[in-house]
Amino acid sequence: MTQDERWQSQYDQMMEFMKTNHRRPSKHRIEEHNMLNWFKSNKKQIAKGDYPPDRLKKFNRLLKIADKYRRMKYHGSGDHLLHLGADLRQLSRLTGVSFGVIQKL
């Protein structure tokens, strides 16, 4: 299996997990550690600027879904919308891609 095939397999597994379970992988469940570590590792690579552009677009879709299931301290306050906007702005700063372009992805 090539690196691209393995990345795609992990991506598909993570997307399917979040669509099925309506949450992110948990650090408290051993069986979900591989997905969580893959997710965190990719976020770190993006932060370093060490990420292939073809994967970035797909990973942005994954981030949007993951943001829907982000744990928040105060539920029902509307803060979740602020978190999503902040994450997209941070992604824009880290990748050098404009905020407007990221919103359209």
JSON list of N, CA, C and O in Angstrom, two decimals, residues 13-35:
[
{"chain": "A", "resi": 13, "resn": "GLN", "atom": "N", "xyz": [-11.66, 6.38, 6.88]},
{"chain": "A", "resi": 13, "resn": "GLN", "atom": "CA", "xyz": [-12.02, 5.81, 8.17]},
{"chain": "A", "resi": 13, "resn": "GLN", "atom": "C", "xyz": [-12.47, 6.90, 9.15]},
{"chain": "A", "resi": 13, "resn": "GLN", "atom": "O", "xyz": [-13.47, 6.75, 9.85]},
{"chain": "A", "resi": 14, "resn": "MET", "atom": "N", "xyz": [-11.75, 8.00, 9.17]},
{"chain": "A", "resi": 14, "resn": "MET", "atom": "CA", "xyz": [-12.08, 9.12, 10.07]},
{"chain": "A", "resi": 14, "resn": "MET", "atom": "C", "xyz": [-13.42, 9.75, 9.68]},
{"chain": "A", "resi": 14, "resn": "MET", "atom": "O", "xyz": [-14.26, 10.03, 10.55]},
{"chain": "A", "resi": 15, "resn": "MET", "atom": "N", "xyz": [-13.65, 9.96, 8.38]},
{"chain": "A", "resi": 15, "resn": "MET", "atom": "CA", "xyz": [-14.91, 10.55, 7.92]},
{"chain": "A", "resi": 15, "resn": "MET", "atom": "C", "xyz": [-16.08, 9.63, 8.28]},
{"chain": "A", "resi": 15, "resn": "MET", "atom": "O", "xyz": [-17.10, 10.11, 8.79]},
{"chain": "A", "resi": 16, "resn": "GLU", "atom": "N", "xyz": [-15.92, 8.36, 8.02]},
{"chain": "A", "resi": 16, "resn": "GLU", "atom": "CA", "xyz": [-16.99, 7.40, 8.31]},
{"chain": "A", "resi": 16, "resn": "GLU", "atom": "C", "xyz": [-17.26, 7.35, 9.82]},
{"chain": "A", "resi": 16, "resn": "GLU", "atom": "O", "xyz": [-18.42, 7.31, 10.25]},
{"chain": "A", "resi": 17, "resn": "PHE", "atom": "N", "xyz": [-16.22, 7.38, 10.63]},
{"chain": "A", "resi": 17, "resn": "PHE", "atom": "CA", "xyz": [-16.38, 7.35, 12.09]},
{"chain": "A", "resi": 17, "resn": "PHE", "atom": "C", "xyz": [-17.21, 8.55, 12.56]},
{"chain": "A", "resi": 17, "resn": "PHE", "atom": "O", "xyz": [-18.14, 8.40, 13.34]},
{"chain": "A", "resi": 18, "resn": "MET", "atom": "N", "xyz": [-16.87, 9.74, 12.08]},
{"chain": "A", "resi": 18, "resn": "MET", "atom": "CA", "xyz": [-17.57, 10.94, 12.54]},
{"chain": "A", "resi": 18, "resn": "MET", "atom": "C", "xyz": [-19.01, 10.98, 12.03]},
{"chain": "A", "resi": 18, "resn": "MET", "atom": "O", "xyz": [-19.91, 11.41, 12.75]},
{"chain": "A", "resi": 19, "resn": "LYS", "atom": "N", "xyz": [-19.23, 10.52, 10.81]},
{"chain": "A", "resi": 19, "resn": "LYS", "atom": "CA", "xyz": [-20.61, 10.50, 10.29]},
{"chain": "A", "resi": 19, "resn": "LYS", "atom": "C", "xyz": [-21.46, 9.48, 11.03]},
{"chain": "A", "resi": 19, "resn": "LYS", "atom": "O", "xyz": [-22.64, 9.70, 11.26]},
{"chain": "A", "resi": 20, "resn": "THR", "atom": "N", "xyz": [-20.88, 8.37, 11.41]},
{"chain": "A", "resi": 20, "resn": "THR", "atom": "CA", "xyz": [-21.61, 7.31, 12.10]},
{"chain": "A", "resi": 20, "resn": "THR", "atom": "C", "xyz": [-21.84, 7.64, 13.57]},
{"chain": "A", "resi": 20, "resn": "THR", "atom": "O", "xyz": [-22.95, 7.48, 14.08]},
{"chain": "A", "resi": 21, "resn": "ASN", "atom": "N", "xyz": [-20.80, 8.11, 14.25]},
{"chain": "A", "resi": 21, "resn": "ASN", "atom": "CA", "xyz": [-20.86, 8.32, 15.70]},
{"chain": "A", "resi": 21, "resn": "ASN", "atom": "C", "xyz": [-21.19, 9.75, 16.12]},
{"chain": "A", "resi": 21, "resn": "ASN", "atom": "O", "xyz": [-21.40, 10.01, 17.30]},
{"chain": "A", "resi": 22, "resn": "HIS", "atom": "N", "xyz": [-21.18, 10.67, 15.18]},
{"chain": "A", "resi": 22, "resn": "HIS", "atom": "CA", "xyz": [-21.49, 12.08, 15.46]},
{"chain": "A", "resi": 22, "resn": "HIS", "atom": "C", "xyz": [-20.60, 12.66, 16.56]},
{"chain": "A", "resi": 22, "resn": "HIS", "atom": "O", "xyz": [-21.05, 13.38, 17.45]},
{"chain": "A", "resi": 23, "resn": "ARG", "atom": "N", "xyz": [-19.33, 12.30, 16.49]},
{"chain": "A", "resi": 23, "resn": "ARG", "atom": "CA", "xyz": [-18.34, 12.82, 17.43]},
{"chain": "A", "resi": 23, "resn": "ARG", "atom": "C", "xyz": [-16.95, 12.56, 16.88]},
{"chain": "A", "resi": 23, "resn": "ARG", "atom": "O", "xyz": [-16.77, 11.82, 15.93]},
{"chain": "A", "resi": 24, "resn": "ARG", "atom": "N", "xyz": [-15.97, 13.20, 17.51]},
{"chain": "A", "resi": 24, "resn": "ARG", "atom": "CA", "xyz": [-14.57, 12.96, 17.17]},
{"chain": "A", "resi": 24, "resn": "ARG", "atom": "C", "xyz": [-14.08, 11.70, 17.89]},
{"chain": "A", "resi": 24, "resn": "ARG", "atom": "O", "xyz": [-14.67, 11.30, 18.88]},
{"chain": "A", "resi": 25, "resn": "PRO", "atom": "N", "xyz": [-12.98, 11.12, 17.43]},
{"chain": "A", "resi": 25, "resn": "PRO", "atom": "CA", "xyz": [-12.40, 10.00, 18.18]},
{"chain": "A", "resi": 25, "resn": "PRO", "atom": "C", "xyz": [-11.97, 10.46, 19.58]},
{"chain": "A", "resi": 25, "resn": "PRO", "atom": "O", "xyz": [-11.52, 11.59, 19.75]},
{"chain": "A", "resi": 26, "resn": "SER", "atom": "N", "xyz": [-12.09, 9.60, 20.54]},
{"chain": "A", "resi": 26, "resn": "SER", "atom": "CA", "xyz": [-11.79, 9.93, 21.92]},
{"chain": "A", "resi": 26, "resn": "SER", "atom": "C", "xyz": [-10.38, 9.47, 22.31]},
{"chain": "A", "resi": 26, "resn": "SER", "atom": "O", "xyz": [-9.95, 8.38, 21.93]},
{"chain": "A", "resi": 27, "resn": "LYS", "atom": "N", "xyz": [-9.71, 10.28, 23.11]},
{"chain": "A", "resi": 27, "resn": "LYS", "atom": "CA", "xyz": [-8.41, 9.87, 23.64]},
{"chain": "A", "resi": 27, "resn": "LYS", "atom": "C", "xyz": [-8.58, 8.85, 24.76]},
{"chain": "A", "resi": 27, "resn": "LYS", "atom": "O", "xyz": [-7.62, 8.22, 25.18]},
{"chain": "A", "resi": 28, "resn": "HIS", "atom": "N", "xyz": [-9.79, 8.66, 25.22]},
{"chain": "A", "resi": 28, "resn": "HIS", "atom": "CA", "xyz": [-10.05, 7.74, 26.33]},
{"chain": "A", "resi": 28, "resn": "HIS", "atom": "C", "xyz": [-10.42, 6.33, 25.86]},
{"chain": "A", "resi": 28, "resn": "HIS", "atom": "O", "xyz": [-10.57, 5.44, 26.69]},
{"chain": "A", "resi": 29, "resn": "ARG", "atom": "N", "xyz": [-10.56, 6.13, 24.57]},
{"chain": "A", "resi": 29, "resn": "ARG", "atom": "CA", "xyz": [-10.91, 4.81, 24.04]},
{"chain": "A", "resi": 29, "resn": "ARG", "atom": "C", "xyz": [-9.75, 4.30, 23.21]},
{"chain": "A", "resi": 29, "resn": "ARG", "atom": "O", "xyz": [-9.42, 4.87, 22.17]},
{"chain": "A", "resi": 30, "resn": "ILE", "atom": "N", "xyz": [-9.16, 3.24, 23.65]},
{"chain": "A", "resi": 30, "resn": "ILE", "atom": "CA", "xyz": [-7.97, 2.68, 23.01]},
{"chain": "A", "resi": 30, "resn": "ILE", "atom": "C", "xyz": [-8.19, 2.40, 21.53]},
{"chain": "A", "resi": 30, "resn": "ILE", "atom": "O", "xyz": [-7.32, 2.68, 20.70]},
{"chain": "A", "resi": 31, "resn": "GLU", "atom": "N", "xyz": [-9.34, 1.87, 21.18]},
{"chain": "A", "resi": 31, "resn": "GLU", "atom": "CA", "xyz": [-9.60, 1.50, 19.79]},
{"chain": "A", "resi": 31, "resn": "GLU", "atom": "C", "xyz": [-9.69, 2.71, 18.85]},
{"chain": "A", "resi": 31, "resn": "GLU", "atom": "O", "xyz": [-9.64, 2.55, 17.63]},
{"chain": "A", "resi": 32, "resn": "GLU", "atom": "N", "xyz": [-9.78, 3.91, 19.40]},
{"chain": "A", "resi": 32, "resn": "GLU", "atom": "CA", "xyz": [-9.87, 5.12, 18.58]},
{"chain": "A", "resi": 32, "resn": "GLU", "atom": "C", "xyz": [-8.55, 5.89, 18.52]},
{"chain": "A", "resi": 32, "resn": "GLU", "atom": "O", "xyz": [-8.46, 6.91, 17.84]},
{"chain": "A", "resi": 33, "resn": "HIS", "atom": "N", "xyz": [-7.54, 5.43, 19.22]},
{"chain": "A", "resi": 33, "resn": "HIS", "atom": "CA", "xyz": [-6.27, 6.15, 19.30]},
{"chain": "A", "resi": 33, "resn": "HIS", "atom": "C", "xyz": [-5.61, 6.36, 17.95]},
{"chain": "A", "resi": 33, "resn": "HIS", "atom": "O", "xyz": [-5.06, 7.42, 17.68]},
{"chain": "A", "resi": 34, "resn": "ASN", "atom": "N", "xyz": [-5.63, 5.34, 17.08]},
{"chain": "A", "resi": 34, "resn": "ASN", "atom": "CA", "xyz": [-4.97, 5.48, 15.78]},
{"chain": "A", "resi": 34, "resn": "ASN", "atom": "C", "xyz": [-5.57, 6.61, 14.96]},
{"chain": "A", "resi": 34, "resn": "ASN", "atom": "O", "xyz": [-4.85, 7.39, 14.35]},
{"chain": "A", "resi": 35, "resn": "MET", "atom": "N", "xyz": [-6.91, 6.70, 14.96]},
{"chain": "A", "resi": 35, "resn": "MET", "atom": "CA", "xyz": [-7.56, 7.78, 14.22]},
{"chain": "A", "resi": 35, "resn": "MET", "atom": "C", "xyz": [-7.22, 9.14, 14.82]},
{"chain": "A", "resi": 35, "resn": "MET", "atom": "O", "xyz": [-6.92, 10.09, 14.10]}
]
